[in-house]
GROMACS .gro file of N, CA and C in nm:
model
  447
    1MET      N    1   2.474  -2.305  -1.046
    1MET     CA    2   2.469  -2.189  -0.959
    1MET      C    3   2.332  -2.188  -0.891
    2SER      N    4   2.330  -2.180  -0.760
    2SER     CA    5   2.204  -2.182  -0.687
    2SER      C    6   2.137  -2.044  -0.691
    3MET      N    7   2.012  -2.043  -0.653
    3MET     CA    8   1.935  -1.918  -0.651
    3MET      C    9   1.997  -1.818  -0.554
    4PHE      N   10   2.049  -1.867  -0.445
    4PHE     CA   11   2.101  -1.778  -0.342
    4PHE      C   12   2.241  -1.724  -0.375
    5SER      N   13   2.305  -1.778  -0.478
    5SER     CA   14   2.436  -1.726  -0.518
    5SER      C   15   2.426  -1.583  -0.567
    6SER      N   16   2.315  -1.550  -0.632
    6SER     CA   17   2.300  -1.412  -0.681
    6SER      C   18   2.293  -1.314  -0.565
    7PHE      N   19   2.229  -1.355  -0.454
    7PHE     CA   20   2.226  -1.269  -0.336
    7PHE      C   21   2.367  -1.244  -0.284
    8ASP      N   22   2.445  -1.351  -0.279
    8ASP     CA   23   2.582  -1.343  -0.228
    8ASP      C   24   2.670  -1.256  -0.318
    9ILE      N   25   2.654  -1.272  -0.448
    9ILE     CA   26   2.734  -1.193  -0.543
    9ILE      C   27   2.702  -1.045  -0.531
   10ASN      N   28   2.571  -1.012  -0.528
   10ASN     CA   29   2.532  -0.872  -0.517
   10ASN      C   30   2.571  -0.812  -0.382
   11ALA      N   31   2.559  -0.891  -0.276
   11ALA     CA   32   2.599  -0.842  -0.144
   11ALA      C   33   2.749  -0.816  -0.139
   12SER      N   34   2.828  -0.901  -0.204
   12SER     CA   35   2.974  -0.879  -0.204
   12SER      C   36   3.007  -0.751  -0.280
   13GLY      N   37   2.934  -0.724  -0.388
   13GLY     CA   38   2.955  -0.599  -0.463
   13GLY      C   39   2.921  -0.478  -0.380
   14MET      N   40   2.809  -0.484  -0.307
   14MET     CA   41   2.771  -0.371  -0.222
   14MET      C   42   2.872  -0.349  -0.111
   15THR      N   43   2.922  -0.457  -0.052
   15THR     CA   44   3.022  -0.445   0.055
   15THR      C   45   3.151  -0.382   0.002
   16ALA      N   46   3.196  -0.427  -0.114
   16ALA     CA   47   3.320  -0.374  -0.173
   16ALA      C   48   3.304  -0.226  -0.209
   17GLU      N   49   3.190  -0.189  -0.267
   17GLU     CA   50   3.169  -0.049  -0.304
   17GLU      C   51   3.154   0.041  -0.182
   18ARG      N   52   3.094  -0.013  -0.075
   18ARG     CA   53   3.085   0.065   0.049
   18ARG      C   54   3.224   0.092   0.106
   19PHE      N   55   3.312  -0.008   0.100
   19PHE     CA   56   3.449   0.010   0.146
   19PHE      C   57   3.521   0.114   0.059
   20ARG      N   58   3.497   0.108  -0.072
   20ARG     CA   59   3.556   0.206  -0.163
   20ARG      C   60   3.509   0.347  -0.130
   21MET      N   61   3.378   0.363  -0.100
   21MET     CA   62   3.325   0.494  -0.063
   21MET      C   63   3.387   0.544   0.068
   22ASP      N   64   3.408   0.453   0.163
   22ASP     CA   65   3.474   0.490   0.289
   22ASP      C   66   3.616   0.540   0.264
   23THR      N   67   3.688   0.474   0.176
   23THR     CA   68   3.826   0.514   0.144
   23THR      C   69   3.828   0.649   0.074
   24ILE      N   70   3.734   0.671  -0.018
   24ILE     CA   71   3.725   0.801  -0.085
   24ILE      C   72   3.694   0.911   0.016
   25SER      N   73   3.605   0.881   0.111
   25SER     CA   74   3.572   0.979   0.215
   25SER      C   75   3.695   1.012   0.300
   26GLU      N   76   3.777   0.911   0.327
   26GLU     CA   77   3.902   0.935   0.401
   26GLU      C   78   3.994   1.026   0.321
   27ASN      N   79   4.002   1.005   0.190
   27ASN     CA   80   4.085   1.091   0.106
   27ASN      C   81   4.037   1.236   0.112
   28VAL      N   82   3.906   1.256   0.100
   28VAL     CA   83   3.851   1.392   0.102
   28VAL      C   84   3.875   1.457   0.238
   29ALA      N   85   3.857   1.380   0.346
   29ALA     CA   86   3.876   1.434   0.480
   29ALA      C   87   4.021   1.475   0.505
   30ASN      N   88   4.115   1.410   0.438
   30ASN     CA   89   4.257   1.440   0.459
   30ASN      C   90   4.319   1.520   0.346
   31ALA      N   91   4.238   1.589   0.269
   31ALA     CA   92   4.287   1.664   0.153
   31ALA      C   93   4.385   1.775   0.192
   32ASP      N   94   4.378   1.823   0.314
   32ASP     CA   95   4.468   1.931   0.359
   32ASP      C   96   4.563   1.886   0.471
   33THR      N   97   4.576   1.757   0.494
   33THR     CA   98   4.661   1.706   0.601
   33THR      C   99   4.807   1.705   0.555
   34THR      N  100   4.884   1.795   0.611
   34THR     CA  101   5.024   1.808   0.571
   34THR      C  102   5.118   1.726   0.659
   35ARG      N  103   5.066   1.674   0.769
   35ARG     CA  104   5.153   1.594   0.857
   35ARG      C  105   5.072   1.481   0.918
   36THR      N  106   5.111   1.358   0.889
   36THR     CA  107   5.048   1.240   0.948
   36THR      C  108   5.130   1.196   1.069
   37GLN      N  109   5.098   1.082   1.124
   37GLN     CA  110   5.170   1.033   1.242
   37GLN      C  111   5.318   1.010   1.215
   38ASP      N  112   5.350   0.971   1.091
   38ASP     CA  113   5.492   0.949   1.060
   38ASP      C  114   5.562   1.076   1.013
   39GLY      N  115   5.493   1.190   1.016
   39GLY     CA  116   5.555   1.318   0.984
   39GLY      C  117   5.550   1.357   0.837
   40THR      N  118   5.494   1.273   0.753
   40THR     CA  119   5.485   1.303   0.610
   40THR      C  120   5.342   1.347   0.575
   41PRO      N  121   5.325   1.412   0.460
   41PRO     CA  122   5.189   1.448   0.418
   41PRO      C  123   5.107   1.323   0.386
   42TYR      N  124   4.976   1.337   0.397
   42TYR     CA  125   4.885   1.227   0.365
   42TYR      C  126   4.898   1.192   0.218
   43ARG      N  127   4.893   1.063   0.186
   43ARG     CA  128   4.893   1.017   0.047
   43ARG      C  129   4.756   0.958   0.016
   44ARG      N  130   4.704   0.991  -0.098
   44ARG     CA  131   4.576   0.940  -0.145
   44ARG      C  132   4.577   0.788  -0.149
   45LYS      N  133   4.466   0.726  -0.109
   45LYS     CA  134   4.454   0.580  -0.110
   45LYS      C  135   4.363   0.538  -0.224
   46VAL      N  136   4.396   0.426  -0.285
   46VAL     CA  137   4.320   0.371  -0.397
   46VAL      C  138   4.283   0.226  -0.365
   47VAL      N  139   4.157   0.190  -0.390
   47VAL     CA  140   4.108   0.055  -0.364
   47VAL      C  141   4.103  -0.022  -0.495
   48THR      N  142   4.152  -0.145  -0.495
   48THR     CA  143   4.139  -0.232  -0.611
   48THR      C  144   4.057  -0.353  -0.572
   49PHE      N  145   3.980  -0.404  -0.668
   49PHE     CA  146   3.895  -0.520  -0.646
   49PHE      C  147   3.953  -0.641  -0.718
   50GLU      N  148   3.911  -0.758  -0.671
   50GLU     CA  149   3.947  -0.882  -0.738
   50GLU      C  150   3.832  -0.980  -0.722
   51GLN      N  151   3.833  -1.083  -0.803
   51GLN     CA  152   3.729  -1.185  -0.795
   51GLN      C  153   3.742  -1.262  -0.666
   52ARG      N  154   3.630  -1.288  -0.603
   52ARG     CA  155   3.629  -1.366  -0.480
   52ARG      C  156   3.638  -1.513  -0.513
   53GLY      N  157   3.702  -1.590  -0.431
   53GLY     CA  158   3.715  -1.734  -0.453
   53GLY      C  159   3.858  -1.776  -0.435
   54GLU      N  160   3.886  -1.895  -0.486
   54GLU     CA  161   4.022  -1.948  -0.473
   54GLU      C  162   4.117  -1.872  -0.563
   55ARG      N  163   4.238  -1.860  -0.519
   55ARG     CA  164   4.342  -1.796  -0.600
   55ARG      C  165   4.425  -1.905  -0.665
   56ALA      N  166   4.443  -1.891  -0.794
   56ALA     CA  167   4.526  -1.987  -0.866
   56ALA      C  168   4.672  -1.945  -0.856
   57ASP      N  169   4.756  -2.035  -0.807
   57ASP     CA  170   4.898  -2.003  -0.790
   57ASP      C  171   4.980  -2.036  -0.914
   58SER      N  172   4.940  -2.139  -0.986
   58SER     CA  173   5.015  -2.179  -1.104
   58SER      C  174   4.922  -2.186  -1.224
   59PHE      N  175   4.981  -2.195  -1.340
   59PHE     CA  176   4.900  -2.202  -1.461
   59PHE      C  177   4.816  -2.329  -1.464
   60SER      N  178   4.874  -2.440  -1.420
   60SER     CA  179   4.799  -2.567  -1.424
   60SER      C  180   4.680  -2.564  -1.327
   61SER      N  181   4.697  -2.504  -1.209
   61SER     CA  182   4.583  -2.496  -1.117
   61SER      C  183   4.480  -2.398  -1.169
   62PHE      N  184   4.525  -2.293  -1.238
   62PHE     CA  185   4.431  -2.199  -1.299
   62PHE      C  186   4.353  -2.266  -1.411
   63LEU      N  187   4.422  -2.342  -1.494
   63LEU     CA  188   4.358  -2.411  -1.605
   63LEU      C  189   4.261  -2.518  -1.554
   64GLY      N  190   4.298  -2.585  -1.447
   64GLY     CA  191   4.212  -2.688  -1.390
   64GLY      C  192   4.084  -2.633  -1.332
   65SER      N  193   4.087  -2.510  -1.281
   65SER     CA  194   3.967  -2.452  -1.221
   65SER      C  195   3.898  -2.352  -1.312
   66ALA      N  196   3.933  -2.353  -1.440
   66ALA     CA  197   3.877  -2.254  -1.533
   66ALA      C  198   3.727  -2.269  -1.548
   67SER      N  199   3.676  -2.389  -1.546
   67SER     CA  200   3.532  -2.407  -1.564
   67SER      C  201   3.454  -2.353  -1.445
   68SER      N  202   3.508  -2.366  -1.325
   68SER     CA  203   3.439  -2.315  -1.208
   68SER      C  204   3.447  -2.163  -1.199
   69LYS      N  205   3.537  -2.104  -1.276
   69LYS     CA  206   3.552  -1.959  -1.273
   69LYS      C  207   3.431  -1.888  -1.331
   70PHE      N  208   3.360  -1.954  -1.420
   70PHE     CA  209   3.247  -1.891  -1.486
   70PHE      C  210   3.120  -1.893  -1.401
   71LYS      N  211   3.125  -1.957  -1.288
   71LYS     CA  212   3.009  -1.962  -1.200
   71LYS      C  213   2.983  -1.828  -1.133
   72GLY      N  214   3.084  -1.750  -1.111
   72GLY     CA  215   3.068  -1.621  -1.046
   72GLY      C  216   3.058  -1.636  -0.896
   73GLN      N  217   3.150  -1.576  -0.827
   73GLN     CA  218   3.150  -1.587  -0.682
   73GLN      C  219   3.152  -1.451  -0.616
   74GLY      N  220   3.146  -1.345  -0.692
   74GLY     CA  221   3.143  -1.212  -0.634
   74GLY      C  222   3.276  -1.142  -0.643
   75VAL      N  223   3.286  -1.036  -0.568
   75VAL     CA  224   3.404  -0.951  -0.570
   75VAL      C  225   3.447  -0.922  -0.427
   76ARG      N  226   3.572  -0.890  -0.411
   76ARG     CA  227   3.624  -0.850  -0.280
   76ARG      C  228   3.730  -0.743  -0.300
   77VAL      N  229   3.764  -0.677  -0.193
   77VAL     CA  230   3.870  -0.577  -0.199
   77VAL      C  231   4.001  -0.652  -0.210
   78GLY      N  232   4.075  -0.624  -0.318
   78GLY     CA  233   4.204  -0.689  -0.339
   78GLY      C  234   4.311  -0.628  -0.250
   79LYS      N  235   4.322  -0.497  -0.258
   79LYS     CA  236   4.418  -0.427  -0.173
   79LYS      C  237   4.388  -0.278  -0.173
   80VAL      N  238   4.439  -0.213  -0.074
   80VAL     CA  239   4.433  -0.068  -0.065
   80VAL      C  240   4.577  -0.020  -0.071
   81MET      N  241   4.607   0.060  -0.172
   81MET     CA  242   4.744   0.106  -0.188
   81MET      C  243   4.749   0.258  -0.192
   82GLU      N  244   4.863   0.311  -0.159
   82GLU     CA  245   4.883   0.455  -0.165
   82GLU      C  246   4.917   0.496  -0.307
   83ASP      N  247   4.863   0.608  -0.349
   83ASP     CA  248   4.886   0.662  -0.484
   83ASP      C  249   5.027   0.719  -0.491
   84GLU      N  250   5.118   0.644  -0.552
   84GLU     CA  251   5.257   0.688  -0.567
   84GLU      C  252   5.282   0.754  -0.702
   85TRP      N  253   5.189   0.744  -0.796
   85TRP     CA  254   5.209   0.793  -0.931
   85TRP      C  255   5.163   0.938  -0.950
   86THR      N  256   5.083   0.992  -0.858
   86THR     CA  257   5.040   1.131  -0.867
   86THR      C  258   5.130   1.216  -0.777
   87GLN      N  259   5.176   1.329  -0.830
   87GLN     CA  260   5.267   1.414  -0.753
   87GLN      C  261   5.193   1.489  -0.642
   88MET      N  262   5.266   1.514  -0.536
   88MET     CA  263   5.214   1.594  -0.426
   88MET      C  264   5.212   1.740  -0.471
   89LYS      N  265   5.124   1.819  -0.408
   89LYS     CA  266   5.114   1.961  -0.442
   89LYS      C  267   5.213   2.041  -0.357
   90MET      N  268   5.287   2.128  -0.423
   90MET     CA  269   5.380   2.216  -0.352
   90MET      C  270   5.322   2.358  -0.355
   91VAL      N  271   5.298   2.415  -0.237
   91VAL     CA  272   5.237   2.547  -0.225
   91VAL      C  273   5.333   2.636  -0.145
   92TYR      N  274   5.355   2.757  -0.196
   92TYR     CA  275   5.444   2.851  -0.126
   92TYR      C  276   5.367   2.917  -0.013
   93ASP      N  277   5.408   2.889   0.111
   93ASP     CA  278   5.346   2.947   0.231
   93ASP      C  279   5.449   2.942   0.343
   94PRO      N  280   5.540   3.041   0.345
   94PRO     CA  281   5.647   3.037   0.445
   94PRO      C  282   5.599   3.046   0.590
   95SER      N  283   5.476   3.092   0.613
   95SER     CA  284   5.426   3.103   0.750
   95SER      C  285   5.367   2.971   0.802
   96HIS      N  286   5.352   2.872   0.716
   96HIS     CA  287   5.295   2.743   0.756
   96HIS      C  288   5.397   2.668   0.841
   97PRO      N  289   5.352   2.601   0.949
   97PRO     CA  290   5.447   2.527   1.035
   97PRO      C  291   5.519   2.412   0.965
   98ASP      N  292   5.462   2.359   0.857
   98ASP     CA  293   5.524   2.247   0.785
   98ASP      C  294   5.602   2.292   0.662
   99ALA      N  295   5.627   2.421   0.649
   99ALA     CA  296   5.701   2.472   0.533
   99ALA      C  297   5.848   2.427   0.541
  100ASP      N  298   5.906   2.398   0.423
  100ASP     CA  299   6.047   2.362   0.420
  100ASP      C  300   6.133   2.488   0.424
  101GLU      N  301   6.263   2.472   0.408
  101GLU     CA  302   6.355   2.586   0.418
  101GLU      C  303   6.333   2.690   0.309
  102ASN      N  304   6.270   2.652   0.198
  102ASN     CA  305   6.240   2.746   0.089
  102ASN      C  306   6.101   2.807   0.101
  103GLY      N  307   6.025   2.768   0.203
  103GLY     CA  308   5.891   2.823   0.224
  103GLY      C  309   5.779   2.745   0.157
  104TYR      N  310   5.810   2.628   0.102
  104TYR     CA  311   5.707   2.549   0.034
  104TYR      C  312   5.651   2.442   0.128
  105VAL      N  313   5.519   2.424   0.118
  105VAL     CA  314   5.450   2.322   0.197
  105VAL      C  315   5.405   2.212   0.101
  106THR      N  316   5.429   2.087   0.139
  106THR     CA  317   5.386   1.974   0.059
  106THR      C  318   5.247   1.932   0.105
  107TYR      N  319   5.149   1.947   0.013
  107TYR     CA  320   5.011   1.907   0.041
  107TYR      C  321   4.983   1.772  -0.023
  108PRO      N  322   4.882   1.701   0.027
  108PRO     CA  323   4.849   1.568  -0.027
  108PRO      C  324   4.813   1.572  -0.175
  109ASN      N  325   4.826   1.458  -0.239
  109ASN     CA  326   4.796   1.444  -0.381
  109ASN      C  327   4.648   1.411  -0.404
  110VAL      N  328   4.562   1.470  -0.323
  110VAL     CA  329   4.418   1.447  -0.332
  110VAL      C  330   4.356   1.559  -0.415
  111ASN      N  331   4.288   1.520  -0.523
  111ASN     CA  332   4.215   1.614  -0.608
  111ASN      C  333   4.067   1.594  -0.577
  112ILE      N  334   4.002   1.696  -0.524
  112ILE     CA  335   3.863   1.684  -0.480
  112ILE      C  336   3.771   1.647  -0.597
  113VAL      N  337   3.794   1.702  -0.715
  113VAL     CA  338   3.710   1.671  -0.831
  113VAL      C  339   3.721   1.523  -0.866
  114THR      N  340   3.842   1.470  -0.866
  114THR     CA  341   3.862   1.327  -0.894
  114THR      C  342   3.795   1.242  -0.789
  115GLU      N  343   3.809   1.280  -0.664
  115GLU     CA  344   3.749   1.202  -0.555
  115GLU      C  345   3.596   1.204  -0.564
  116MET      N  346   3.538   1.319  -0.596
  116MET     CA  347   3.393   1.327  -0.607
  116MET      C  348   3.343   1.245  -0.726
  117THR      N  349   3.419   1.246  -0.835
  117THR     CA  350   3.383   1.163  -0.951
  117THR      C  351   3.389   1.015  -0.915
  118ASN      N  352   3.492   0.976  -0.843
  118ASN     CA  353   3.504   0.836  -0.798
  118ASN      C  354   3.392   0.800  -0.701
  119LEU      N  355   3.353   0.896  -0.617
  119LEU     CA  356   3.245   0.872  -0.521
  119LEU      C  357   3.112   0.850  -0.593
  120ILE      N  358   3.086   0.929  -0.697
  120ILE     CA  359   2.964   0.911  -0.776
  120ILE      C  360   2.967   0.773  -0.844
  121ASP      N  361   3.083   0.737  -0.899
  121ASP     CA  362   3.098   0.606  -0.964
  121ASP      C  363   3.071   0.493  -0.865
  122ALA      N  364   3.128   0.502  -0.745
  122ALA     CA  365   3.109   0.397  -0.644
  122ALA      C  366   2.964   0.391  -0.598
  123SER      N  367   2.900   0.506  -0.582
  123SER     CA  368   2.761   0.505  -0.537
  123SER      C  369   2.668   0.448  -0.645
  124ARG      N  370   2.698   0.475  -0.771
  124ARG     CA  371   2.618   0.417  -0.881
  124ARG      C  372   2.639   0.265  -0.888
  125ALA      N  373   2.760   0.220  -0.866
  125ALA     CA  374   2.785   0.076  -0.866
  125ALA      C  375   2.715   0.009  -0.748
  126PHE      N  376   2.716   0.075  -0.633
  126PHE     CA  377   2.643   0.024  -0.516
  126PHE      C  378   2.494   0.016  -0.548
  127GLU      N  379   2.442   0.121  -0.608
  127GLU     CA  380   2.300   0.126  -0.644
  127GLU      C  381   2.264   0.016  -0.744
  128ALA      N  382   2.352  -0.010  -0.841
  128ALA     CA  383   2.328  -0.117  -0.939
  128ALA      C  384   2.324  -0.252  -0.871
  129ASN      N  385   2.414  -0.276  -0.776
  129ASN     CA  386   2.413  -0.402  -0.702
  129ASN      C  387   2.288  -0.415  -0.617
  130ALA      N  388   2.244  -0.305  -0.556
  130ALA     CA  389   2.122  -0.308  -0.476
  130ALA      C  390   2.000  -0.337  -0.563
  131THR      N  391   1.997  -0.279  -0.682
  131THR     CA  392   1.886  -0.305  -0.775
  131THR      C  393   1.886  -0.451  -0.820
  132ALA      N  394   2.002  -0.505  -0.851
  132ALA     CA  395   2.011  -0.645  -0.890
  132ALA      C  396   1.971  -0.736  -0.775
  133PHE      N  397   2.008  -0.698  -0.653
  133PHE     CA  398   1.969  -0.775  -0.535
  133PHE      C  399   1.816  -0.776  -0.523
  134GLY      N  400   1.756  -0.659  -0.542
  134GLY     CA  401   1.610  -0.648  -0.537
  134GLY      C  402   1.542  -0.732  -0.645
  135ALA      N  403   1.600  -0.734  -0.765
  135ALA     CA  404   1.544  -0.815  -0.874
  135ALA      C  405   1.553  -0.964  -0.839
  136SER      N  406   1.665  -1.006  -0.782
  136SER     CA  407   1.679  -1.147  -0.741
  136SER      C  408   1.579  -1.182  -0.632
  137LYS      N  409   1.558  -1.091  -0.542
  137LYS     CA  410   1.460  -1.112  -0.435
  137LYS      C  411   1.320  -1.124  -0.494
  138SER      N  412   1.288  -1.039  -0.590
  138SER     CA  413   1.157  -1.043  -0.655
  138SER      C  414   1.136  -1.175  -0.728
  139ILE      N  415   1.239  -1.223  -0.797
  139ILE     CA  416   1.230  -1.352  -0.867
  139ILE      C  417   1.207  -1.465  -0.767
  140ALA      N  418   1.279  -1.462  -0.656
  140ALA     CA  419   1.262  -1.566  -0.554
  140ALA      C  420   1.122  -1.563  -0.496
  141MET      N  421   1.069  -1.444  -0.472
  141MET     CA  422   0.933  -1.432  -0.419
  141MET      C  423   0.829  -1.483  -0.518
  142LYS      N  424   0.846  -1.451  -0.645
  142LYS     CA  425   0.755  -1.502  -0.749
  142LYS      C  426   0.760  -1.654  -0.754
  143GLY      N  427   0.878  -1.709  -0.742
  143GLY     CA  428   0.892  -1.855  -0.740
  143GLY      C  429   0.819  -1.917  -0.622
  144LEU      N  430   0.827  -1.853  -0.507
  144LEU     CA  431   0.755  -1.904  -0.390
  144LEU      C  432   0.604  -1.893  -0.408
  145GLU      N  433   0.559  -1.787  -0.473
  145GLU     CA  434   0.416  -1.771  -0.499
  145GLU      C  435   0.366  -1.881  -0.592
  146ILE      N  436   0.444  -1.916  -0.694
  146ILE     CA  437   0.405  -2.021  -0.787
  146ILE      C  438   0.395  -2.155  -0.716
  147VAL      N  439   0.491  -2.184  -0.629
  147VAL     CA  440   0.492  -2.311  -0.557
  147VAL      C  441   0.375  -2.319  -0.460
  148SER      N  442   0.339  -2.208  -0.396
  148SER     CA  443   0.234  -2.212  -0.294
  148SER      C  444   0.094  -2.217  -0.356
  149GLN      N  445   0.079  -2.202  -0.486
  149GLN     CA  446  -0.054  -2.203  -0.548
  149GLN      C  447  -0.099  -2.339  -0.586
   0.00000   0.00000   0.00000
């Protein structure tokens, strides 16, 4: 693993966490959106990460590349999916334009407390990657100082 691989790994972590924070911000911004472009209420989005690098399609290709897996190549956004497992909120408000025939309005499945907790988690992970990036930079600078003496 080269010295610059640590920069790449930490930068990939910061990029992924920034994307996660953007998605959480979108969830918070749409917490009261009862009608999207397709006419349904907004659904909370969840970001998943995966290891960056080659994807093993079969067991033999996975086994063959197992030794290179320990080198570390960073992280990337695996996918962004809609939260289908959390129920939407039903609120009785017959005067709302999106109310059904019984007077209930379907609100998004966004819980502000959960989103803020996830936002704190993502910002701490971003901060940890930034700190590790700074430590790698400091090590590289010390190495250059030793060589130049």
